Short mmCIF file of C-alpha atoms in Angstrom, two decimals:
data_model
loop_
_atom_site.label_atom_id
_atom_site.label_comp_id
_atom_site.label_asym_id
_atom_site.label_seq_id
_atom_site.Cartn_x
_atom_site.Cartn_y
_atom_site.Cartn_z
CA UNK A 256 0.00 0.00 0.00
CA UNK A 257 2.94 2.33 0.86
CA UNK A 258 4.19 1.53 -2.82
CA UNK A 259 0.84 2.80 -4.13
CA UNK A 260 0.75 6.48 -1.88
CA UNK A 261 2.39 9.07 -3.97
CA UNK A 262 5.64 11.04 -3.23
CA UNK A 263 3.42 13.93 -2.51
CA UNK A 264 1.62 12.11 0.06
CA UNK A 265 4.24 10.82 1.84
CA UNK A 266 6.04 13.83 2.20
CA UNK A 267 3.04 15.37 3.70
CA UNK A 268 2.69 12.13 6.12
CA UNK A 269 6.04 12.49 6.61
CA UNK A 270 5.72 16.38 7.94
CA UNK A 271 2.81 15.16 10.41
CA UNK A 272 4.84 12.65 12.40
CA UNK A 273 7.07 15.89 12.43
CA UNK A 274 4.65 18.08 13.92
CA UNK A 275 3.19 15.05 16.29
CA UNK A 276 6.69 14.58 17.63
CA UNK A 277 7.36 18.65 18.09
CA UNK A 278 4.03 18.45 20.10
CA UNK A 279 5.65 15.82 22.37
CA UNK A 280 8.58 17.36 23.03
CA UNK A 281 6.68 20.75 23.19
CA UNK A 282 4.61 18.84 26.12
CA UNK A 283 7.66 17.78 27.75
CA UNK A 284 8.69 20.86 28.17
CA UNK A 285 5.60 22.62 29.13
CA UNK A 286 5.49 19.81 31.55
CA UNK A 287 8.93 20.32 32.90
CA UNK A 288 8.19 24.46 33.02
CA UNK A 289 5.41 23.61 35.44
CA UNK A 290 7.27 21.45 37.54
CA UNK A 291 9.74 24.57 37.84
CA UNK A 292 6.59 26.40 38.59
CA UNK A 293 5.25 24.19 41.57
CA UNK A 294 8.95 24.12 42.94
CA UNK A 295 9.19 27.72 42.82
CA UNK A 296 5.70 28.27 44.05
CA UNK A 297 6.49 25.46 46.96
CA UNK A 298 9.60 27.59 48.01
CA UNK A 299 7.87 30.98 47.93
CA UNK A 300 5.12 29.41 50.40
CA UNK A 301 8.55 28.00 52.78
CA UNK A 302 9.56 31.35 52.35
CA UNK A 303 7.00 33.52 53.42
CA UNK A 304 6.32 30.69 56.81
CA UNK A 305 10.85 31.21 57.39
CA UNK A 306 9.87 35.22 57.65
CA UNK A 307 6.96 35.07 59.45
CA UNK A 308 7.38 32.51 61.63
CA UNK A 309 11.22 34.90 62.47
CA UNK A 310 8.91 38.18 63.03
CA UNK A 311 6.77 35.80 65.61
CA UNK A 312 10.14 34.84 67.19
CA UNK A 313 11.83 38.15 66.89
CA UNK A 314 8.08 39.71 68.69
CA UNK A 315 8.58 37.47 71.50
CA UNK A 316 11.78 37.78 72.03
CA UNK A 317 11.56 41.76 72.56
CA UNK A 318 7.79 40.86 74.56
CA UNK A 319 10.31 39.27 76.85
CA UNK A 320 12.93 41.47 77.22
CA UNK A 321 10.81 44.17 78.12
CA UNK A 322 9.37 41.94 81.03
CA UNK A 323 12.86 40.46 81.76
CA UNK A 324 13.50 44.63 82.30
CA UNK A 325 10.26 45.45 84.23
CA UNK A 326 11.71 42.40 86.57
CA UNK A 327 14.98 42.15 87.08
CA UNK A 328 16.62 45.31 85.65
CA UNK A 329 18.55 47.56 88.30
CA UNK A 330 17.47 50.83 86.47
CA UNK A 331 13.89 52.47 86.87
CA UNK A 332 11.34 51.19 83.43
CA UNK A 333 9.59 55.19 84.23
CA UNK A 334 8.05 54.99 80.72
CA UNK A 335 6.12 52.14 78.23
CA UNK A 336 7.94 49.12 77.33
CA UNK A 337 9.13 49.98 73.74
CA UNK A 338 11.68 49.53 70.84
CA UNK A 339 14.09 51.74 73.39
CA UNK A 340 13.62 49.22 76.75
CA UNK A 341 14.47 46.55 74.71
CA UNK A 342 17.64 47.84 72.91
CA UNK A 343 18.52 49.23 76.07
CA UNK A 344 18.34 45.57 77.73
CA UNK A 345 21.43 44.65 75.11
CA UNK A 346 23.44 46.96 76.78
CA UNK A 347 22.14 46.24 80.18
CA UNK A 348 25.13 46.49 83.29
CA UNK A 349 24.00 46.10 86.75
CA UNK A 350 24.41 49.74 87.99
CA UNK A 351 22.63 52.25 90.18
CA UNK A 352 21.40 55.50 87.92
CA UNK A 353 24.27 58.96 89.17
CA UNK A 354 21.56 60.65 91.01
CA UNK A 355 23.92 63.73 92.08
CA UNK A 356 26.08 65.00 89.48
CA UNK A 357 28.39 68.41 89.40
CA UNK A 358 29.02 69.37 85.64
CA UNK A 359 32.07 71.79 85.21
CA UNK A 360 30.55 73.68 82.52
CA UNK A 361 33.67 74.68 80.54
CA UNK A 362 33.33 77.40 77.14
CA UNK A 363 33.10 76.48 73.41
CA UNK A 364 33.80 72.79 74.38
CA UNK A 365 30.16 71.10 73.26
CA UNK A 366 29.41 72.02 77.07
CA UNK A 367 26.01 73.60 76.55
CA UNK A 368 24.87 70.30 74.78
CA UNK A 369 25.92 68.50 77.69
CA UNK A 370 23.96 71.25 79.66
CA UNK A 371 20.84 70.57 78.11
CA UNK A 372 21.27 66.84 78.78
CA UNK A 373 21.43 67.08 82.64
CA UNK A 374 18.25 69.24 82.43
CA UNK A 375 16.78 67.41 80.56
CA UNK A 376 17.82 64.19 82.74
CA UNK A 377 16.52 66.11 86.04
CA UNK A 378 13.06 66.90 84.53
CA UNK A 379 12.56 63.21 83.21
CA UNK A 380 13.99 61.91 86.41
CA UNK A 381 12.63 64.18 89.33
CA UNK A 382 16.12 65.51 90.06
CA UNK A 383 16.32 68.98 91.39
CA UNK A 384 19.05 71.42 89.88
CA UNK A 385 21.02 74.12 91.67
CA UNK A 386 19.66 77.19 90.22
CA UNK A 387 20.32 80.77 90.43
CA UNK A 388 17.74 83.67 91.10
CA UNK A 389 15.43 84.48 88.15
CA UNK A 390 16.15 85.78 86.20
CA UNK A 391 19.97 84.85 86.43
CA UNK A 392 23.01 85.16 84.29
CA UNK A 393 25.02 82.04 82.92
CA UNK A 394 27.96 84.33 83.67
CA UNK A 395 28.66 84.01 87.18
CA UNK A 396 31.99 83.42 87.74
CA UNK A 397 32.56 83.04 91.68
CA UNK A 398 29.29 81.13 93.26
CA UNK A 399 28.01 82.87 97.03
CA UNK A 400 24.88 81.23 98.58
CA UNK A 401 23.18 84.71 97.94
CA UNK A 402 22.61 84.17 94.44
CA UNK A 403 21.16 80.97 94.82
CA UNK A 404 17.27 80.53 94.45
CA UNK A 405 15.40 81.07 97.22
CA UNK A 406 14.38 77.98 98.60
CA UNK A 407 16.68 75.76 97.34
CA UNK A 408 19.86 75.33 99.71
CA UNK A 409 20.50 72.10 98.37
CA UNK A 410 19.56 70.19 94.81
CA UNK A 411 20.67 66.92 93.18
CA UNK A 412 22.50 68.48 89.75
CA UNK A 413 24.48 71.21 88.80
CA UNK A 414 25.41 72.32 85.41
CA UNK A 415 25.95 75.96 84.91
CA UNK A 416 28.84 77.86 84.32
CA UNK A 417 30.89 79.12 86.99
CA UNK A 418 34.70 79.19 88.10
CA UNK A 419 34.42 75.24 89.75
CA UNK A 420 34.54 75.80 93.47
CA UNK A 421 34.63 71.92 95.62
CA UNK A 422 33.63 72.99 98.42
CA UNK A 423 30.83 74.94 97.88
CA UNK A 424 29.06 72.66 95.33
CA UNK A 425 29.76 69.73 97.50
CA UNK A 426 28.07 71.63 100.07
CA UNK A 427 24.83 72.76 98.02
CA UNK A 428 24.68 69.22 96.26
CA UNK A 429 23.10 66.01 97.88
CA UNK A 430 25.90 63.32 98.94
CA UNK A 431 27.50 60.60 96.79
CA UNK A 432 28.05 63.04 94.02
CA UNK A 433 30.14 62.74 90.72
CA UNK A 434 31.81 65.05 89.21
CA UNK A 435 33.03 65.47 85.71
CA UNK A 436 33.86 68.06 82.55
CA UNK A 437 34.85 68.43 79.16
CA UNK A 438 38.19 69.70 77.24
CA UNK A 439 38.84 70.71 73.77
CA UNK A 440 41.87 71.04 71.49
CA UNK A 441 42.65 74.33 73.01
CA UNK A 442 43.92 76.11 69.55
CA UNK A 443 40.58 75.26 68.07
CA UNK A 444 38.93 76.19 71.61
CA UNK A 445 40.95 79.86 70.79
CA UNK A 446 39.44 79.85 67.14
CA UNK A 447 36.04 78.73 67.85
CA UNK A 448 35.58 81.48 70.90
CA UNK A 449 37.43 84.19 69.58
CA UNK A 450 35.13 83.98 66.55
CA UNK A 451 31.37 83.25 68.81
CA UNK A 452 32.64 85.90 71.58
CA UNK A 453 32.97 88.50 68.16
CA UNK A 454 36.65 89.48 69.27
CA UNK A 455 36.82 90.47 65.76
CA UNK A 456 34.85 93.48 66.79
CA UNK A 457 36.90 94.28 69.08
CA UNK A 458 40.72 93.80 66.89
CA UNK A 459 39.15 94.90 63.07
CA UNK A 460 41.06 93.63 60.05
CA UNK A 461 40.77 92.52 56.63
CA UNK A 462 40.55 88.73 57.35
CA UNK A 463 40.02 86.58 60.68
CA UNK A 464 43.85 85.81 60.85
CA UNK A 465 44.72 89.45 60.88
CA UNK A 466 42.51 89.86 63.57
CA UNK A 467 43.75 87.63 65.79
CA UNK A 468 47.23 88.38 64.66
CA UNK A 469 46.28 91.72 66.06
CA UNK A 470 45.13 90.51 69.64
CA UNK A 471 48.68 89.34 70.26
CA UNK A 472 50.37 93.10 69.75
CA UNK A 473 47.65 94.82 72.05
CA UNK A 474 47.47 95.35 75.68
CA UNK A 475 51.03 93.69 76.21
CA UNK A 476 50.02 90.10 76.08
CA UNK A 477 53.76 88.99 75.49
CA UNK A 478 53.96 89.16 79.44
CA UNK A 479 50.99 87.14 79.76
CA UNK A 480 51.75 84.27 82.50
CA UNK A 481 55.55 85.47 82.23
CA UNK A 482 55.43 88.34 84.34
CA UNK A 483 51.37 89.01 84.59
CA UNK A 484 48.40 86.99 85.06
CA UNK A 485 46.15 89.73 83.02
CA UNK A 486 45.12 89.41 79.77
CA UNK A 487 42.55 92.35 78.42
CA UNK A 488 39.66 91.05 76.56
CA UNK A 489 40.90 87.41 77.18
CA UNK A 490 38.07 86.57 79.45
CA UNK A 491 36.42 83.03 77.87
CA UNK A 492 39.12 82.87 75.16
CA UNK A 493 42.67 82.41 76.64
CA UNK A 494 43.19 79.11 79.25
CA UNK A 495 39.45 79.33 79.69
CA UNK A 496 39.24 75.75 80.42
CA UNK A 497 41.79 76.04 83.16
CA UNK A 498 39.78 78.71 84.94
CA UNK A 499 36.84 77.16 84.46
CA UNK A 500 38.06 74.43 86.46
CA UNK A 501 39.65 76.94 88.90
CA UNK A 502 43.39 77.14 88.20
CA UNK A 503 44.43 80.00 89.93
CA UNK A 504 46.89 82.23 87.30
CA UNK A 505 47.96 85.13 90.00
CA UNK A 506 49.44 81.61 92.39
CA UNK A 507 50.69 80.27 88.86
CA UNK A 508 52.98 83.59 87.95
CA UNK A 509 54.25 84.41 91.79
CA UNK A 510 55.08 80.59 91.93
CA UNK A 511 58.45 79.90 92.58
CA UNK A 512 58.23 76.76 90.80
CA UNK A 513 55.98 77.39 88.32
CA UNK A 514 56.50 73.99 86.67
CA UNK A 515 55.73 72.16 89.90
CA UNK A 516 52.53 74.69 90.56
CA UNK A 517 51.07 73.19 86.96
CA UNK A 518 51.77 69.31 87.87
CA UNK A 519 49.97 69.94 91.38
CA UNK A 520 47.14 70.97 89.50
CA UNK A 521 46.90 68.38 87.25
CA UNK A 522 47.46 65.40 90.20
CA UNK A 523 44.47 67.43 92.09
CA UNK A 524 42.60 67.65 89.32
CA UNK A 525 42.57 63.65 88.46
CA UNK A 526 41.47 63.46 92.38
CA UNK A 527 38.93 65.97 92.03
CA UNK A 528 37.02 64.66 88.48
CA UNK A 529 35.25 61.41 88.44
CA UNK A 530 35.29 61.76 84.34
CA UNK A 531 37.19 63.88 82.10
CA UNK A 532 35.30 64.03 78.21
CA UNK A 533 37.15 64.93 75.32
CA UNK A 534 35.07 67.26 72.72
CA UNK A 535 36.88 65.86 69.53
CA UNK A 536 35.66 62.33 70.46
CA UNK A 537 32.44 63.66 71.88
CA UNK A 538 29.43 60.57 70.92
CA UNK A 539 32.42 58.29 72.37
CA UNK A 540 32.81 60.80 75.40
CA UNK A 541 28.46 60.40 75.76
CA UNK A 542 28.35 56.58 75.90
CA UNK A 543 31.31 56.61 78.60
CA UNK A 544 29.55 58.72 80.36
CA UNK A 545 26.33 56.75 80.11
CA UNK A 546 28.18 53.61 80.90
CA UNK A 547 30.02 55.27 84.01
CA UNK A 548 26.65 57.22 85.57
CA UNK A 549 24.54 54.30 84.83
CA UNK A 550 22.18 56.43 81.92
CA UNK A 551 20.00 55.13 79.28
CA UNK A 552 20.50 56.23 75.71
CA UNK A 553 17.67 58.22 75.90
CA UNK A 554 19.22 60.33 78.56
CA UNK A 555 22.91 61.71 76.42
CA UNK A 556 20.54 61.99 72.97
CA UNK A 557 21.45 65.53 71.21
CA UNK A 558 20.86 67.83 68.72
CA UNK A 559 23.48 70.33 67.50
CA UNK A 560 23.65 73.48 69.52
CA UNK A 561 25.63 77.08 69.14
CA UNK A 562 27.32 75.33 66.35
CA UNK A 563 28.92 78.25 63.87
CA UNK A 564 27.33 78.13 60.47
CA UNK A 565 30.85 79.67 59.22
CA UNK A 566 33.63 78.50 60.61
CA UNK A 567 36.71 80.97 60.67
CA UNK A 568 40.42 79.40 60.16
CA UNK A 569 43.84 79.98 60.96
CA UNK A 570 46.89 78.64 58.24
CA UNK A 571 49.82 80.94 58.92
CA UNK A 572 52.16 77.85 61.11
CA UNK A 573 53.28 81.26 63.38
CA UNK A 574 49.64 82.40 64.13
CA UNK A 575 48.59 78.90 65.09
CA UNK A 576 52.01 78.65 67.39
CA UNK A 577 51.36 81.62 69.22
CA UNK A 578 47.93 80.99 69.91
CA UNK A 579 49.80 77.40 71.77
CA UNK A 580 52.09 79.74 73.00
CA UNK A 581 49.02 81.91 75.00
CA UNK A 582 47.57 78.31 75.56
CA UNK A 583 49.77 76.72 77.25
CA UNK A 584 47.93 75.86 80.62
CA UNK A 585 44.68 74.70 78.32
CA UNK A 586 47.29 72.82 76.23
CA UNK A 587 48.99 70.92 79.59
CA UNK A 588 45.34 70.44 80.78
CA UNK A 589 43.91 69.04 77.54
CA UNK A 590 47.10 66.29 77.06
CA UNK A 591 47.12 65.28 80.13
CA UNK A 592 43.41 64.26 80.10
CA UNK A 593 43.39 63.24 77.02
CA UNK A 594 45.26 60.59 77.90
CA UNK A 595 43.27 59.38 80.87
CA UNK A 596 40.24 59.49 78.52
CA UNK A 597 41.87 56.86 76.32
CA UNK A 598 42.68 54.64 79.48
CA UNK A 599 39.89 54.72 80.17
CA UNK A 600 38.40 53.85 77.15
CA UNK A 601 40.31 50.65 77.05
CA UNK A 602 38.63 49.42 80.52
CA UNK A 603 35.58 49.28 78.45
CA UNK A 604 34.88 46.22 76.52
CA UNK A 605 31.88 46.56 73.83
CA UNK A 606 31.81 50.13 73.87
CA UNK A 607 32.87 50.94 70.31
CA UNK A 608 29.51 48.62 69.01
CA UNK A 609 27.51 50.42 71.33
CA UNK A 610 28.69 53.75 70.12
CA UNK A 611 27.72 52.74 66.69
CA UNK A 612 24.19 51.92 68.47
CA UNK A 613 24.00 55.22 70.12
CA UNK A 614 25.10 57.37 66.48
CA UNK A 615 22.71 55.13 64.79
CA UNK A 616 19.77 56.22 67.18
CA UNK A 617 20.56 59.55 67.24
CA UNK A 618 20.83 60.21 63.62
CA UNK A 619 17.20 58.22 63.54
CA UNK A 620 15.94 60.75 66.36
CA UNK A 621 17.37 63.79 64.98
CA UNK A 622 15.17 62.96 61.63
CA UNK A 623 12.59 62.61 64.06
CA UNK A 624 13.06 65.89 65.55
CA UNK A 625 14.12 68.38 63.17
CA UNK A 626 12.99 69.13 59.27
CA UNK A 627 15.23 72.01 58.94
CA UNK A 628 17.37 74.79 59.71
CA UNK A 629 17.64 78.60 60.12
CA UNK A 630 20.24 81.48 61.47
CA UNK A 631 19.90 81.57 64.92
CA UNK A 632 21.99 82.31 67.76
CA UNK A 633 25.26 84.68 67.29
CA UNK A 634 25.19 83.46 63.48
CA UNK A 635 25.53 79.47 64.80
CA UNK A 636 22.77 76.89 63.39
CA UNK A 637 19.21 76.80 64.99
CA UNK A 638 16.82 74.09 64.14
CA UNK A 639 13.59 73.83 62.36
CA UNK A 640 11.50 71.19 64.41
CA UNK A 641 8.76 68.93 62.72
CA UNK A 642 5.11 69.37 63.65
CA UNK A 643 6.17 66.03 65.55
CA UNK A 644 9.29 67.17 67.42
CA UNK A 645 7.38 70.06 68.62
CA UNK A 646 4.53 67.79 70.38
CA UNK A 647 7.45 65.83 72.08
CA UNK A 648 9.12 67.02 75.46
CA UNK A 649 12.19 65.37 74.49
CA UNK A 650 13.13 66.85 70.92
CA UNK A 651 11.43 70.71 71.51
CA UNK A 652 13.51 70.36 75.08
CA UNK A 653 17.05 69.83 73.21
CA UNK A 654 16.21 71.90 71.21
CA UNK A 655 15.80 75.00 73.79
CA UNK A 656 19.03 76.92 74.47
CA UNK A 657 20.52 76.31 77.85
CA UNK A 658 20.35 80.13 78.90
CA UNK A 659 16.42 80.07 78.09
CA UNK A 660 15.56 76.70 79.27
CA UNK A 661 17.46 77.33 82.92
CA UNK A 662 15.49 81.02 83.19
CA UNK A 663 12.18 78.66 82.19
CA UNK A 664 12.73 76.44 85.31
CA UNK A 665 13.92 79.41 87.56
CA UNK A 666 10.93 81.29 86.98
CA UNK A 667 8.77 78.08 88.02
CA UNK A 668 10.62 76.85 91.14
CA UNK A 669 11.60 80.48 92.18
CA UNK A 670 9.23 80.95 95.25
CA UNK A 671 10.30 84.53 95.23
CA UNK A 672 9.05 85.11 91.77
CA UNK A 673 5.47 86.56 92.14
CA UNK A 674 2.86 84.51 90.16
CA UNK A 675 1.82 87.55 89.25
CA UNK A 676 4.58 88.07 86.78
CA UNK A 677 4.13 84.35 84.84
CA UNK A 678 1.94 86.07 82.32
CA UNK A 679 4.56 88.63 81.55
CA UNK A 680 7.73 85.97 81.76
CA UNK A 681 6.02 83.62 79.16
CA UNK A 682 5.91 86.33 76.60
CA UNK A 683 9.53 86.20 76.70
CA UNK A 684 9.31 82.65 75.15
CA UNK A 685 7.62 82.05 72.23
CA UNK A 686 9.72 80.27 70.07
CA UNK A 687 7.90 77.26 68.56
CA UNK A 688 11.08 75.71 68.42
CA UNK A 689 11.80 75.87 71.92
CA UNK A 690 10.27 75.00 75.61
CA UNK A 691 7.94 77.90 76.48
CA UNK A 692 6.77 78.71 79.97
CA UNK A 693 3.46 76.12 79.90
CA UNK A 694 5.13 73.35 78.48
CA UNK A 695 7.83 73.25 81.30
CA UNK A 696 5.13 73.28 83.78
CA UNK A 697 2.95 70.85 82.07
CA UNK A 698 4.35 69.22 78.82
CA UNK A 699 4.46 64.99 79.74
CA UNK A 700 7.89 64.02 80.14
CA UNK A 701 6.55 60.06 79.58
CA UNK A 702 6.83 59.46 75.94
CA UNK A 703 10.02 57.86 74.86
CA UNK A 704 11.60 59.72 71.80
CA UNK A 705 13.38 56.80 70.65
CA UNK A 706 10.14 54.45 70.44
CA UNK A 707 8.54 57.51 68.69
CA UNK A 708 11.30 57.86 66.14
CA UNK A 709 10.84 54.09 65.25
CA UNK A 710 6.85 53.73 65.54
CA UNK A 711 6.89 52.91 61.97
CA UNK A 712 10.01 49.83 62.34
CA UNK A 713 9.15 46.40 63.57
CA UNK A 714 12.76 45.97 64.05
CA UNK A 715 15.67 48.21 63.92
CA UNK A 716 17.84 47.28 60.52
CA UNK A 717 21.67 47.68 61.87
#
């Protein structure tokens, strides 16, 4: 029969059992594409139980740790358990919380961001601070009992400036207290205060340099600490940090031993501060301190404060040494704590992760807080807070400049300010961007600004 088909029709047969076996392979294929299918389909399904079943895990794990912290931990739990309780748990050291702390407020060191930190720890915490009268001057340079506030002797913090005197903060502040300051690179502590003070005012030139350049002919400062301890219009500027922690300059030039006069100061000095901080290491400086006074992070957040929007320099190599040369005591000072710093630095294991916790917090806080920026202060930066920042005690708190926010709590605890006058003091303080007089009287301090500034994170991504 095959010899009676034509060659047309087999050729035509001939391209059907083509196409038939195309179709089979076609199917086996299609049939192995669909297996890929159900495999891939299988292992999305495995998938999505692996990251749910992990968010279940990683949920009761932090349910826990909060409880594990309402029971066992040695610190107060004052607010909600939250995102901050628990990442404060992975840090947890058994510790009492500093209660009474003495803060040598030293100039153009980051000190006034410290400042606002132990004000902002006493009005979370209940802790009184050793105030002035209202309305009083950050300026004070010898502390008397007469300027105190009336009816206040005593108080738990201090943190104002004024020429450090032991025995009569010891004596106004509650027992078992700590003390401790900050230092700065003391040529850029001359820079950065001759430029904020406006000393250029004072010494006009051409360019910054010239100005300061100046300073150094006038008023014979080459006998400065040689054969004088005066120095016109040096007040804040020159070996500020060593007054502020109350070297005494007329002892330092009569001394016979002049050398010998500096190293005593620096051995009672060690004695005298629990903890010095360095400024150019200053979010390392904040978690020592938190790890050595027993704080949360909470507690040493920040936002920039006084900082210069234009920042002066200084590149002539003799400007720069004579500036050292007018610095000497700061310089001494600054070296030799700068060293202790760094020992003790060493003595704590883990802290460089949790710094990168702490930066990693505040950055997330600060977005929080702040949606932009304006001229403020003396030409430094002020911020811009969110419509969110400003409902928060927290953010519109750090926010507040030290001088206002002290003169805010003065005028409430005062008893010898006349209620009479509140209605006149609070139009002093309208800033939106700042603590006015009815939100330090009445603002809650109970909302955490860290679980705030992650209410929209199931976990924190580090």
């Amino acid at each position: 029969m095959v010899n009676s088909l034509s060659l047309p029709t087999l050729q035509r047969l001939s391209r059907l059992l083509d196409s038939v076996s195309g179709c089979r392979m076609y199917e086996r294929s299609l049939n192995q594409i669909l297996q890929v299918l159900r495999r891939i389909k299988c292992l999305t399904y495995g998938m999505f139980l692996i990251t749910f079943t992990t968010l279940i895990l990683y949920l009761v794990r932090d349910v826990m740790t909060v409880h594990l912290i309402s029971q066992q931990a040695s610190f107060p739990v004052r607010r909600r358990p939250g995102f901050a309780a628990a990442i404060q748990m992975e840090f947890h050291r058994e510790c009492t919380p500093q209660q009474n702390i003495i803060f040598t407020k030293t100039h153009k060191t980051g000190s006034s961001t410290i400042t606002n930190i132990l004000l902002r720890y006493g009005e979370v915490h209940n802790k009184t601070q050793l105030l002035y009268k209202y309305p009083s001057s950050t300026e004070y340079k010898k502390l008397v009992p007469e300027r105190l506030m009336t009816g206040r002797p005593t108080a738990n913090i201090f943190a104002q400036h004024a020429n450090f005197d032991h025995d009569f903060l010891t004596s106004h502040i509650y027992n078992t207290s700590k003390t401790f300051t900050i230092l700065r690179s003391p040529v850029s502590q001359f820079l950065s205060a001759f430029s904020f003070f406006e000393k250029t005012a004072l010494y006009p030139a051409e360019t910054f340099e010239e100005s300061i350049k100046l300073f150094f002919k006038s008023h014979g400062h080459d006998k400065y600490l040689t054969e004088s301890w005066f120095c016109k219009n040096c007040g804040m500027l020159v070996n500020a940090n060593s007054v502020d922690m109350g070297f005494d300059l007329e002892g330092y030039v009569k001394s016979a031993d002049r050398d010998q006069f500096l190293s005593d100061f620096l051995e009672k000095a060690t004695r005298t501060w629990d903890l010095v901080l360095i400024t150019e290491y200053f979010d390392l400086s904040l978690v020592l301190l938190k790890r050595r006074f027993c704080l949360q992070f909470e507690d040493i957040l920040y936002l920039r404060s006084l900082e210069r929007i234009k920042k002066e320099t200084v590149e002539e190599p003799y400007t720069l040494a004579k500036i050292a040369e007018m610095q000497k005591l700061d310089i001494a000072l600054y070296e030799h704590f700068n060293a202790t710093f760094w020992r003790e630095v060493e003595k704590e294991e883990g802290i460089f992760e949790e710094l990168a916790i702490f930066q990693k917090l505040n950055k997330q806080v600060q977005s929080f807080c702040v949606q932009g920026s304006r001229v403020g202060y003396q030409g430094t930066y002020a911020n811009v807070l969110s419509p969110e920042g400003r409902e928060n005690f927290q953010c519109i708190a750090m926010n507040t400049r030290c001088l206002n926010f002290i003169r805010l709590m003065e005028a409430r605890d005062d008893t010898a300010v006349p209620r009479s006058d509140i209605p006149r003091i609070s139009e002093d303080y309208t800033d939106p961007d700042s603590l006015n007089y009815n939100q330090i009287v009445h603002m809650d301090r109970t909302e955490n600004v860290i679980d705030l500034a992650y209410k929209n994170r199931f976990r924190f991504n580090f």
